[in-house]
Amino acid sequence: QVQLLESGGGSVQTGESLRLSCTASASTGDGYCMGWFRQAPGKEREGVASINTRYGVKAYGDSVKGRFTISQETAKNTVSLLLNSVKPEDTAMYYCAARWTTWAGNCGLRETAFDNWGQGTQVTVSS
């Protein structure tokens, strides 16, 4: 079991940028699928981005491609999500998720593929 702690959420205006961070209690460089998901009020949880920390393979949801970037700082056991050109529809609670893996490919964005979750950090975008 790995503990995950998100940080960096807040309130921003349309078009601005924000960086979210997820720090894990385990050494994520050993091989983890790390992902970011979000859930807006009244909506289902949506996969935003994921990264295979050993092989660097990344995946993005269609709604954030070209605007959001997932990255890792292995030495700090941290995975970050840079949100650029944010829109009001990006408003949601953002959750970090993880799963230890030996898989070398795309971790995907299925919620059921991750078994460790953080408490979430709120992002609010005003127009």
PDB file of C-alpha atoms in Angstrom:
ATOM      1  CA  GLN A   1       0.000   0.000   0.000  1.00  0.00           C
ATOM      2  CA  VAL A   2       1.381   3.414  -0.943  1.00  0.00           C
ATOM      3  CA  GLN A   3       0.213   6.671   0.567  1.00  0.00           C
ATOM      4  CA  LEU A   4      -0.382   9.586  -1.791  1.00  0.00           C
ATOM      5  CA  LEU A   5      -0.551  13.258  -0.912  1.00  0.00           C
ATOM      6  CA  GLU A   6      -1.746  15.832  -3.432  1.00  0.00           C
ATOM      7  CA  SER A   7      -0.982  19.532  -3.283  1.00  0.00           C
ATOM      8  CA  GLY A   8      -1.117  22.624  -5.456  1.00  0.00           C
ATOM      9  CA  GLY A   9      -4.824  23.069  -6.010  1.00  0.00           C
ATOM     10  CA  GLY A  10      -6.461  26.463  -5.873  1.00  0.00           C
ATOM     11  CA  SER A  11      -8.522  29.051  -7.693  1.00  0.00           C
ATOM     12  CA  VAL A  12      -7.370  30.427 -11.034  1.00  0.00           C
ATOM     13  CA  GLN A  13      -8.885  32.306 -13.945  1.00  0.00           C
ATOM     14  CA  THR A  14      -9.482  31.052 -17.461  1.00  0.00           C
ATOM     15  CA  GLY A  15      -6.270  30.798 -19.441  1.00  0.00           C
ATOM     16  CA  GLU A  16      -3.967  30.654 -16.436  1.00  0.00           C
ATOM     17  CA  SER A  17      -1.722  27.789 -15.316  1.00  0.00           C
ATOM     18  CA  LEU A  18      -1.529  25.648 -12.223  1.00  0.00           C
ATOM     19  CA  ARG A  19       0.753  22.817 -11.105  1.00  0.00           C
ATOM     20  CA  LEU A  20      -0.480  19.922  -9.023  1.00  0.00           C
ATOM     21  CA  SER A  21       1.905  17.601  -7.221  1.00  0.00           C
ATOM     22  CA  CYS A  22       1.498  14.101  -5.840  1.00  0.00           C
ATOM     23  CA  THR A  23       4.066  12.798  -3.390  1.00  0.00           C
ATOM     24  CA  ALA A  24       4.161   9.070  -2.719  1.00  0.00           C
ATOM     25  CA  SER A  25       5.329   7.226   0.374  1.00  0.00           C
ATOM     26  CA  ALA A  26       7.099   4.647  -1.797  1.00  0.00           C
ATOM     27  CA  SER A  27       9.934   4.890  -4.276  1.00  0.00           C
ATOM     28  CA  THR A  28       7.912   5.463  -7.448  1.00  0.00           C
ATOM     29  CA  GLY A  29      10.923   5.002  -9.700  1.00  0.00           C
ATOM     30  CA  ASP A  30      10.788   1.256  -9.005  1.00  0.00           C
ATOM     31  CA  GLY A  31       7.908   0.912 -11.403  1.00  0.00           C
ATOM     32  CA  TYR A  32       4.515   2.438 -10.851  1.00  0.00           C
ATOM     33  CA  CYS A  33       1.581   3.517 -12.904  1.00  0.00           C
ATOM     34  CA  MET A  34       0.781   6.977 -11.577  1.00  0.00           C
ATOM     35  CA  GLY A  35      -2.335   8.775 -12.677  1.00  0.00           C
ATOM     36  CA  TRP A  36      -4.400  11.892 -12.229  1.00  0.00           C
ATOM     37  CA  PHE A  37      -8.170  11.748 -12.222  1.00  0.00           C
ATOM     38  CA  ARG A  38     -10.778  14.421 -11.652  1.00  0.00           C
ATOM     39  CA  GLN A  39     -14.374  14.569 -10.584  1.00  0.00           C
ATOM     40  CA  ALA A  40     -16.672  17.524 -10.974  1.00  0.00           C
ATOM     41  CA  PRO A  41     -19.898  17.843  -8.963  1.00  0.00           C
ATOM     42  CA  GLY A  42     -22.584  15.586 -10.369  1.00  0.00           C
ATOM     43  CA  LYS A  43     -20.216  13.915 -12.822  1.00  0.00           C
ATOM     44  CA  GLU A  44     -18.315  10.648 -12.931  1.00  0.00           C
ATOM     45  CA  ARG A  45     -14.613  10.480 -12.191  1.00  0.00           C
ATOM     46  CA  GLU A  46     -12.582  11.098 -15.351  1.00  0.00           C
ATOM     47  CA  GLY A  47      -9.060   9.978 -16.205  1.00  0.00           C
ATOM     48  CA  VAL A  48      -6.839  12.976 -16.954  1.00  0.00           C
ATOM     49  CA  ALA A  49      -3.297  11.684 -17.386  1.00  0.00           C
ATOM     50  CA  SER A  50      -1.045   8.804 -16.439  1.00  0.00           C
ATOM     51  CA  ILE A  51       2.618   7.913 -16.566  1.00  0.00           C
ATOM     52  CA  ASN A  52       4.580   4.683 -16.345  1.00  0.00           C
ATOM     53  CA  THR A  53       7.330   5.836 -14.005  1.00  0.00           C
ATOM     54  CA  ARG A  54       9.901   3.229 -15.044  1.00  0.00           C
ATOM     55  CA  TYR A  55       9.488   3.600 -18.815  1.00  0.00           C
ATOM     56  CA  GLY A  56       8.152   7.146 -19.093  1.00  0.00           C
ATOM     57  CA  VAL A  57       5.109   6.219 -21.189  1.00  0.00           C
ATOM     58  CA  LYS A  58       2.385   8.850 -20.854  1.00  0.00           C
ATOM     59  CA  ALA A  59      -1.332   8.978 -21.620  1.00  0.00           C
ATOM     60  CA  TYR A  60      -3.797  11.864 -21.685  1.00  0.00           C
ATOM     61  CA  GLY A  61      -7.533  12.238 -21.771  1.00  0.00           C
ATOM     62  CA  ASP A  62      -8.936  13.819 -24.920  1.00  0.00           C
ATOM     63  CA  SER A  63     -10.235  16.856 -23.049  1.00  0.00           C
ATOM     64  CA  VAL A  64      -6.778  17.838 -21.782  1.00  0.00           C
ATOM     65  CA  LYS A  65      -4.441  16.812 -24.612  1.00  0.00           C
ATOM     66  CA  GLY A  66      -2.168  19.670 -25.579  1.00  0.00           C
ATOM     67  CA  ARG A  67      -2.949  21.615 -22.400  1.00  0.00           C
ATOM     68  CA  PHE A  68      -1.931  19.393 -19.496  1.00  0.00           C
ATOM     69  CA  THR A  69       1.453  17.745 -18.964  1.00  0.00           C
ATOM     70  CA  ILE A  70       2.284  14.947 -16.558  1.00  0.00           C
ATOM     71  CA  SER A  71       5.865  14.588 -15.338  1.00  0.00           C
ATOM     72  CA  GLN A  72       7.841  12.881 -12.612  1.00  0.00           C
ATOM     73  CA  GLU A  73      10.627  13.736 -10.203  1.00  0.00           C
ATOM     74  CA  THR A  74      11.812  10.272  -9.282  1.00  0.00           C
ATOM     75  CA  ALA A  75      14.247  11.443  -6.613  1.00  0.00           C
ATOM     76  CA  LYS A  76      11.368  13.116  -4.793  1.00  0.00           C
ATOM     77  CA  ASN A  77       8.837  10.323  -5.392  1.00  0.00           C
ATOM     78  CA  THR A  78       6.650  12.993  -6.956  1.00  0.00           C
ATOM     79  CA  VAL A  79       4.467  13.119 -10.011  1.00  0.00           C
ATOM     80  CA  SER A  80       3.210  16.497 -11.177  1.00  0.00           C
ATOM     81  CA  LEU A  81       0.434  17.670 -13.435  1.00  0.00           C
ATOM     82  CA  LEU A  82       0.889  21.036 -15.145  1.00  0.00           C
ATOM     83  CA  LEU A  83      -2.420  22.566 -16.151  1.00  0.00           C
ATOM     84  CA  ASN A  84      -2.056  25.162 -18.896  1.00  0.00           C
ATOM     85  CA  SER A  85      -4.757  27.242 -20.563  1.00  0.00           C
ATOM     86  CA  VAL A  86      -7.300  26.164 -18.007  1.00  0.00           C
ATOM     87  CA  LYS A  87     -11.021  26.424 -18.699  1.00  0.00           C
ATOM     88  CA  PRO A  88     -14.040  26.591 -16.376  1.00  0.00           C
ATOM     89  CA  GLU A  89     -14.808  22.980 -17.310  1.00  0.00           C
ATOM     90  CA  ASP A  90     -11.502  21.963 -15.699  1.00  0.00           C
ATOM     91  CA  THR A  91     -13.038  22.780 -12.336  1.00  0.00           C
ATOM     92  CA  ALA A  92     -13.031  19.586 -10.283  1.00  0.00           C
ATOM     93  CA  MET A  93     -11.475  17.688  -7.423  1.00  0.00           C
ATOM     94  CA  TYR A  94      -8.242  16.221  -8.738  1.00  0.00           C
ATOM     95  CA  TYR A  95      -7.063  12.876  -7.391  1.00  0.00           C
ATOM     96  CA  CYS A  96      -3.700  11.168  -7.634  1.00  0.00           C
ATOM     97  CA  ALA A  97      -3.672   7.387  -8.069  1.00  0.00           C
ATOM     98  CA  ALA A  98      -1.002   4.707  -8.184  1.00  0.00           C
ATOM     99  CA  ARG A  99      -0.437   1.027  -8.838  1.00  0.00           C
ATOM    100  CA  TRP A 100       2.820  -0.880  -8.659  1.00  0.00           C
ATOM    101  CA  THR A 101       3.510  -2.583 -11.970  1.00  0.00           C
ATOM    102  CA  THR A 102       6.022  -4.450 -14.104  1.00  0.00           C
ATOM    103  CA  TRP A 103       4.132  -3.355 -17.234  1.00  0.00           C
ATOM    104  CA  ALA A 104       6.300  -1.526 -19.753  1.00  0.00           C
ATOM    105  CA  GLY A 105       3.571   0.216 -21.691  1.00  0.00           C
ATOM    106  CA  ASN A 106       0.761   2.712 -21.422  1.00  0.00           C
ATOM    107  CA  CYS A 107      -0.897   2.646 -18.015  1.00  0.00           C
ATOM    108  CA  GLY A 108      -4.171   3.907 -19.439  1.00  0.00           C
ATOM    109  CA  LEU A 109      -6.839   5.978 -17.735  1.00  0.00           C
ATOM    110  CA  ARG A 110      -9.209   3.383 -16.345  1.00  0.00           C
ATOM    111  CA  GLU A 111     -10.080   4.099 -12.737  1.00  0.00           C
ATOM    112  CA  THR A 112     -10.186   0.395 -11.902  1.00  0.00           C
ATOM    113  CA  ALA A 113      -6.546  -0.027 -12.966  1.00  0.00           C
ATOM    114  CA  PHE A 114      -5.320   1.914  -9.925  1.00  0.00           C
ATOM    115  CA  ASP A 115      -5.525   0.691  -6.356  1.00  0.00           C
ATOM    116  CA  ASN A 116      -4.055   3.511  -4.292  1.00  0.00           C
ATOM    117  CA  TRP A 117      -5.697   6.919  -4.087  1.00  0.00           C
ATOM    118  CA  GLY A 118      -5.021  10.272  -2.521  1.00  0.00           C
ATOM    119  CA  GLN A 119      -7.561  12.510  -0.816  1.00  0.00           C
ATOM    120  CA  GLY A 120      -7.730  14.993  -3.657  1.00  0.00           C
ATOM    121  CA  THR A 121      -7.023  18.664  -4.238  1.00  0.00           C
ATOM    122  CA  GLN A 122      -9.606  21.152  -5.509  1.00  0.00           C
ATOM    123  CA  VAL A 123      -9.106  23.159  -8.682  1.00  0.00           C
ATOM    124  CA  THR A 124     -11.542  25.958  -9.432  1.00  0.00           C
ATOM    125  CA  VAL A 125     -11.400  27.919 -12.683  1.00  0.00           C
ATOM    126  CA  SER A 126     -13.381  31.116 -12.999  1.00  0.00           C
ATOM    127  CA  SER A 127     -14.269  32.832 -16.255  1.00  0.00           C
TER     128      SER A 127
END
